[in-house]
Coordinates of C-alpha atoms in Angstrom, one line a residue:
M252 CA 0.0 -0.1 0.0
S253 CA 3.0 2.2 0.7
T254 CA 4.7 1.7 -2.5
I255 CA 1.9 2.6 -4.4
T256 CA 1.4 5.6 -2.3
H257 CA 4.8 6.9 -2.8
A258 CA 5.7 5.7 -6.3
P259 CA 4.0 9.0 -7.9
A260 CA 6.3 11.1 -5.6
V261 CA 9.2 9.6 -6.4
R262 CA 8.2 10.0 -9.8
R263 CA 7.4 13.7 -9.4
S264 CA 10.5 14.0 -7.5
S265 CA 12.8 12.2 -10.6
A266 CA 11.1 14.2 -13.2
L267 CA 11.9 17.5 -11.2
K268 CA 15.5 16.3 -10.9
R269 CA 15.7 16.0 -14.3
F270 CA 14.3 19.3 -15.4
F271 CA 16.7 21.2 -13.3
T272 CA 20.0 19.3 -14.2
A273 CA 18.8 19.5 -17.9
R274 CA 21.4 21.2 -20.0
E275 CA 19.1 23.8 -21.4
I276 CA 18.0 25.3 -18.1
P277 CA 21.3 27.4 -17.6
V278 CA 21.0 28.8 -21.1
A279 CA 17.1 29.5 -21.0
S280 CA 18.0 31.4 -17.6
A281 CA 20.6 33.3 -19.1
L282 CA 18.4 34.4 -22.0
V283 CA 15.5 35.4 -19.5
V284 CA 18.0 37.5 -17.4
L285 CA 19.4 39.0 -20.3
I286 CA 15.8 40.1 -21.6
V287 CA 14.9 41.2 -18.0
V288 CA 18.0 43.3 -17.6
T289 CA 18.0 45.0 -21.2
Y290 CA 14.3 46.0 -20.6
I291 CA 15.0 47.6 -17.4
I292 CA 17.8 49.4 -19.0
N293 CA 15.8 50.5 -22.0
P294 CA 12.1 49.2 -22.1
R295 CA 11.9 49.9 -25.7
F296 CA 13.9 46.7 -26.4
L297 CA 10.5 44.7 -25.9
S298 CA 8.4 46.9 -28.0
P299 CA 6.0 45.2 -30.6
Q300 CA 8.5 46.1 -33.5
S301 CA 11.8 45.1 -31.5
S302 CA 10.2 42.0 -30.4
K303 CA 9.3 41.0 -33.8
D304 CA 13.0 42.0 -35.1
L305 CA 14.6 40.1 -32.4
M306 CA 12.6 36.8 -33.4
L307 CA 13.1 37.4 -37.2
N308 CA 17.2 37.9 -36.6
A309 CA 16.9 34.6 -34.7
T310 CA 14.9 32.5 -37.1
I311 CA 17.5 31.6 -39.7
V312 CA 20.0 30.6 -37.2
V313 CA 18.0 28.7 -35.2
I314 CA 17.2 26.3 -38.1
L315 CA 20.6 26.2 -38.9
A316 CA 21.5 25.2 -35.5
V317 CA 19.1 22.5 -35.2
A318 CA 20.4 21.0 -38.6
Q319 CA 23.9 21.5 -37.0
A320 CA 22.8 19.7 -33.8
L321 CA 22.2 16.7 -35.8
V322 CA 25.8 16.5 -37.1
I323 CA 27.6 17.6 -33.9
I324 CA 25.9 14.8 -31.8
T325 CA 27.4 12.1 -34.1
R326 CA 30.6 13.5 -32.9
N327 CA 31.0 15.1 -36.4
V328 CA 30.6 19.2 -37.6
D329 CA 29.4 21.0 -40.8
L330 CA 31.4 23.9 -41.5
S331 CA 30.1 24.1 -45.2
V332 CA 26.4 25.1 -44.0
G333 CA 27.0 28.9 -44.7
A334 CA 28.0 28.1 -48.3
I335 CA 24.9 25.9 -48.8
L336 CA 22.8 28.5 -47.3
G337 CA 24.0 30.7 -50.2
L338 CA 23.9 28.3 -53.1
V339 CA 20.1 27.8 -52.1
A340 CA 19.6 31.3 -51.3
F341 CA 20.8 32.5 -55.0
G342 CA 19.4 29.2 -56.3
T343 CA 15.6 30.3 -55.1
G344 CA 16.1 33.8 -56.4
T345 CA 17.3 32.2 -60.1
V346 CA 14.7 29.9 -59.8
F347 CA 11.7 32.9 -59.0
D348 CA 13.6 34.7 -61.8
I349 CA 13.1 32.1 -64.4
F350 CA 10.0 30.9 -63.5
P351 CA 8.0 33.7 -61.5
N352 CA 4.8 31.9 -61.3
I353 CA 6.2 28.9 -59.5
P354 CA 4.2 27.8 -56.5
I355 CA 6.0 28.6 -53.4
V356 CA 5.8 25.4 -51.7
L357 CA 7.5 23.8 -54.7
V358 CA 10.2 26.2 -54.2
F359 CA 11.0 25.0 -50.8
V360 CA 11.0 21.6 -51.8
I361 CA 13.4 22.3 -54.6
G362 CA 15.9 24.0 -52.0
M363 CA 15.3 21.5 -49.4
V364 CA 16.5 18.7 -52.2
F365 CA 19.3 20.9 -53.3
G366 CA 20.5 21.2 -49.8
G367 CA 20.3 17.4 -49.0
L368 CA 22.4 16.8 -52.2
L369 CA 25.1 18.9 -51.2
G370 CA 24.6 17.8 -47.5
S371 CA 25.1 14.0 -49.2
I372 CA 28.3 15.1 -50.7
N373 CA 29.7 15.8 -47.0
G374 CA 28.2 12.9 -45.8
M375 CA 29.8 10.5 -48.5
L376 CA 33.2 11.9 -48.0
V377 CA 33.5 11.6 -44.5
T378 CA 32.2 8.2 -44.0
S379 CA 34.3 6.6 -47.2
A380 CA 37.4 8.8 -46.9
K381 CA 37.5 8.0 -43.0
V382 CA 38.9 11.8 -42.5
P383 CA 37.8 14.1 -39.8
A384 CA 34.6 16.0 -40.9
L385 CA 36.5 19.2 -39.7
V386 CA 38.9 19.1 -42.4
I387 CA 35.8 17.5 -44.7
T388 CA 33.7 20.3 -44.6
L389 CA 36.1 22.8 -44.3
G390 CA 37.4 21.9 -48.1
T391 CA 33.4 21.8 -49.1
L392 CA 32.9 24.9 -47.4
Y393 CA 35.6 26.5 -49.9
I394 CA 34.5 24.4 -52.9
F395 CA 30.8 25.3 -52.5
R396 CA 31.7 29.0 -52.0
G397 CA 33.6 28.8 -55.2
V398 CA 30.7 27.6 -57.2
L399 CA 28.5 30.3 -55.8
S400 CA 31.1 32.9 -56.6
S401 CA 31.4 31.6 -59.9
W402 CA 27.8 31.5 -60.2
A403 CA 26.7 34.7 -58.9
G404 CA 29.4 36.8 -59.8
S405 CA 28.4 40.6 -59.3
K406 CA 24.9 39.6 -59.8
Q407 CA 22.5 40.1 -57.1
Y408 CA 18.7 39.2 -56.6
F409 CA 16.4 41.4 -54.4
S410 CA 13.5 41.1 -52.5
G411 CA 11.1 43.0 -55.2
D412 CA 12.4 40.4 -57.7
N413 CA 10.4 37.8 -55.7
P414 CA 6.6 37.1 -55.5
K415 CA 4.8 39.3 -52.8
E416 CA 3.2 36.2 -51.0
F417 CA 7.0 34.7 -51.1
G418 CA 8.3 37.9 -49.3
N419 CA 5.3 38.1 -47.1
L420 CA 6.3 35.1 -44.8
S421 CA 8.8 37.4 -43.3
V422 CA 6.5 40.1 -43.1
D423 CA 3.1 38.7 -42.0
T424 CA 2.7 37.3 -38.2
F425 CA 0.2 35.0 -36.6
L426 CA -0.2 36.4 -33.0
S427 CA 2.2 38.7 -33.3
I428 CA 4.8 35.9 -34.5
P429 CA 6.3 36.2 -37.8
I430 CA 5.6 33.3 -40.0
I431 CA 9.1 32.1 -40.6
T432 CA 9.5 32.5 -37.1
I433 CA 6.6 29.7 -36.3
I434 CA 7.9 27.7 -39.0
A435 CA 11.2 27.7 -37.2
V436 CA 9.5 26.6 -33.9
V437 CA 7.8 23.8 -35.8
I438 CA 10.8 22.5 -37.3
T439 CA 12.6 22.5 -33.8
I440 CA 9.8 20.8 -32.4
A441 CA 9.4 18.3 -35.1
V442 CA 13.5 17.4 -35.0
A443 CA 13.0 17.2 -31.3
M444 CA 10.4 14.7 -31.3
F445 CA 12.4 12.6 -33.6
M446 CA 15.6 12.8 -31.7
S447 CA 13.6 11.6 -28.5
S448 CA 10.9 9.1 -30.0
V449 CA 12.4 7.1 -33.4
R450 CA 15.2 4.8 -33.1
S451 CA 17.3 6.4 -35.9
G452 CA 17.5 9.5 -34.0
R453 CA 18.3 8.0 -30.6
D454 CA 21.2 5.9 -33.0
L455 CA 22.7 9.4 -33.3
Y456 CA 23.3 9.8 -29.7
A457 CA 25.0 6.4 -29.3
I458 CA 27.2 7.0 -32.3
G459 CA 28.2 10.4 -30.6
S460 CA 28.8 8.5 -27.3
D461 CA 31.1 5.6 -28.9
P462 CA 30.7 4.7 -32.3
E463 CA 32.8 1.5 -32.2
A464 CA 30.3 0.4 -29.1
A465 CA 27.2 1.5 -31.6
R466 CA 28.8 -0.7 -34.4
L467 CA 29.2 -3.5 -32.0
F468 CA 25.2 -3.3 -31.1
G469 CA 24.3 -3.5 -34.9
I470 CA 23.6 0.3 -35.6
P471 CA 24.8 1.2 -39.3
V472 CA 27.1 4.1 -38.1
G473 CA 28.0 4.8 -41.7
G474 CA 24.4 5.0 -42.7
R475 CA 23.4 7.0 -39.4
V476 CA 26.0 9.7 -40.1
L477 CA 25.3 10.0 -43.9
S478 CA 21.8 10.5 -42.9
A479 CA 22.3 13.4 -40.4
F480 CA 24.5 15.4 -43.0
I481 CA 21.9 14.6 -45.3
A482 CA 19.2 16.1 -43.0
C483 CA 21.4 19.0 -42.0
G484 CA 21.9 19.8 -45.8
A485 CA 18.2 19.4 -46.5
L486 CA 17.3 22.3 -43.0
T487 CA 20.2 24.3 -44.3
G488 CA 18.1 24.3 -47.8
L489 CA 15.2 25.4 -46.0
A490 CA 16.8 28.1 -44.3
G491 CA 18.3 29.2 -47.4
V492 CA 14.6 29.7 -48.9
L493 CA 13.8 31.7 -46.1
Y494 CA 16.9 33.6 -46.1
T495 CA 15.6 34.9 -49.6
S496 CA 12.3 35.8 -48.4
R497 CA 13.6 37.8 -44.9
Y498 CA 16.6 39.7 -46.3
N499 CA 16.6 42.2 -49.2
S500 CA 19.3 41.0 -51.5
V501 CA 21.2 37.6 -52.0
G502 CA 24.5 37.1 -53.8
A503 CA 28.1 35.9 -53.8
L504 CA 28.6 36.5 -50.1
T505 CA 25.2 35.3 -48.8
G506 CA 25.7 33.4 -45.8
S507 CA 29.8 33.8 -45.5
G508 CA 30.8 33.5 -42.0
I509 CA 27.4 32.5 -40.6
E510 CA 28.5 28.8 -40.0
L511 CA 30.9 30.1 -37.0
D512 CA 27.5 31.4 -35.5
V513 CA 25.8 28.3 -35.9
V514 CA 28.5 26.6 -34.4
A515 CA 28.9 28.9 -31.5
A516 CA 24.8 28.9 -31.0
V517 CA 24.9 24.7 -30.9
V518 CA 28.0 24.8 -28.1
V519 CA 26.5 27.6 -26.1
G520 CA 23.1 25.7 -26.4
G521 CA 24.3 22.5 -24.4
V522 CA 25.3 20.2 -27.2
A523 CA 28.5 18.6 -26.2
I524 CA 31.5 19.6 -29.1
F525 CA 32.7 16.0 -28.9
G526 CA 29.2 14.5 -29.6
G527 CA 26.7 12.3 -27.8
S528 CA 24.9 14.4 -25.7
G529 CA 22.3 17.6 -25.8
T530 CA 19.6 18.7 -27.5
V531 CA 18.0 20.2 -30.6
A532 CA 15.9 22.4 -28.4
G533 CA 19.2 23.7 -26.7
A534 CA 20.6 24.6 -29.8
A535 CA 17.7 26.6 -30.9
I536 CA 17.6 28.4 -27.3
G537 CA 21.5 29.0 -28.0
A538 CA 20.8 30.4 -31.3
V539 CA 17.9 32.8 -29.5
L540 CA 20.6 33.7 -27.0
L541 CA 23.2 34.9 -29.4
A542 CA 20.7 36.8 -31.2
T543 CA 19.2 38.3 -28.2
I544 CA 22.8 39.4 -26.8
T545 CA 23.3 41.2 -30.3
G546 CA 19.9 43.1 -29.7
A547 CA 20.8 43.9 -26.2
L548 CA 24.0 45.4 -26.6
T549 CA 22.6 47.6 -29.8
A550 CA 19.7 48.7 -27.4
T551 CA 22.2 49.4 -24.9
R552 CA 24.7 50.9 -27.4
V553 CA 27.4 48.8 -26.0
D554 CA 30.5 48.2 -28.7
K555 CA 29.7 45.4 -30.9
F556 CA 33.2 44.1 -30.2
W557 CA 32.0 42.9 -26.9
Q558 CA 29.2 40.9 -28.6
Q559 CA 32.2 39.0 -29.8
A560 CA 34.0 38.9 -26.7
I561 CA 30.9 37.5 -24.7
V562 CA 30.1 34.9 -27.4
G563 CA 33.8 33.6 -27.2
V564 CA 33.3 33.4 -23.1
L565 CA 29.9 31.5 -23.6
I566 CA 31.8 29.0 -25.9
L567 CA 34.8 28.3 -23.6
A568 CA 32.3 28.3 -20.7
A569 CA 30.1 25.7 -22.4
I570 CA 33.1 23.6 -23.2
I571 CA 34.4 23.7 -19.8
I572 CA 31.0 22.8 -18.1
D573 CA 30.6 20.1 -20.5
R574 CA 34.3 18.6 -19.5
V575 CA 33.5 19.0 -16.1
V576 CA 29.9 17.3 -16.1
S577 CA 31.6 14.5 -18.4
L578 CA 34.3 13.8 -15.6
R579 CA 31.8 13.6 -12.9
R580 CA 29.3 11.1 -14.6
A581 CA 32.5 9.2 -15.3
R582 CA 33.5 9.2 -11.8
K583 CA 30.0 8.3 -10.6
L584 CA 29.9 5.4 -12.7
R585 CA 33.0 4.1 -11.5
V586 CA 32.0 4.3 -7.8
D587 CA 28.6 2.7 -8.8
E588 CA 30.5 -0.3 -10.4
A589 CA 33.1 -0.4 -7.5
K590 CA 30.2 -1.0 -5.0
D591 CA 28.6 -3.5 -7.2
V592 CA 31.6 -5.5 -6.9

C-alpha cells in the first residue's frame, strides 16, 4: 500500500530532478535574465517592433543550429552550412527569375532537395574517406563558396524580384509572431520529437557517445552519419529559401561566416562539441540567446566588439562545463561499478 502511495511522489521528484539538471536550463535562464536586464535599461527593447525584429533575426540561425546539432551529436561537424545556405538562397532567386509563377511550396521542396544533395556530398566523403568531418567540410566550404562566386559573379537578386506572397512570409504574423519564426519553431519541435522518440534519432546519440560500441550493437554507423549530414543539408536548404524571403538581397557573399555563429549557438546551447549529448531544443535556445545578445548590446549602445567577446566566453564556458559534467559522470559510474563488485 505504501509503495503505491509513494510511487507518484518518487516519479515527480525524479522528473523535477531531470528538469533542473537539464543542459538547457542554464541557457534558458541566461536568456531570461538578459531580456529582463535589457528591458530595465531600455524599455523599448521589448516594443512590438523590436520583439518582431529579434525573432526575425534569430529565425535563420535557429534552423541552422537545429540542423548542425544533428551532425555534432554524432561527433562530427559541418562547416559548409553557410556556403550551402548561400547556394540555395541564390538558387531560389534564380528559380523565381526564370519561373516567376512557380508555386512557393515547390520552391521550398527544390531548396531542401538541393541542400540535401550538397549535404550528402559531405556525408559520403566523411563516411568513406575516414577523414575528420572538420577537414572534409572545411574543404567543401571553400568548394561550395567557389561555385557560388562563379555562379553569382556580381549579380544579385533583390526582394522586389520575388513574388509578394513569398516576401510576406517574413512580414506577416500570427499572434504577433512572424510566419517564418513559426516555421522555425515547428521544425525545432519536429526534430526534437524525432531525436527523442524514433530509434534512428536515438542512434545518433549512441554513435556520438562511442562509435565502435554503437557498431557492435548493430547500429549502421556510416548510414546514420550520412543521414545526419543529408538532414543537415536539407534543413540548411530550407533556411536558404527563408533567407531569400527575409533579407533584401542575395548574392555571392550570402551566408558568408554564418557557420561560426551556428556552431557557437549549438555549443552554447548545451550540445557537447565531442558528440553524444545535448538537444536540438538547446541548440535553438542557444541561437536565440546569441541573437538576443546582439539586440541587447545594440539597445544599450554597447560596442559590437563586446558581442564577439561575450560569445567567446560563452563558448569556453560551455566546453568547460561539459568537460566537468563528463568527468563527474565518469567518476560516479566508476563508484557505482565498485559498489556492485
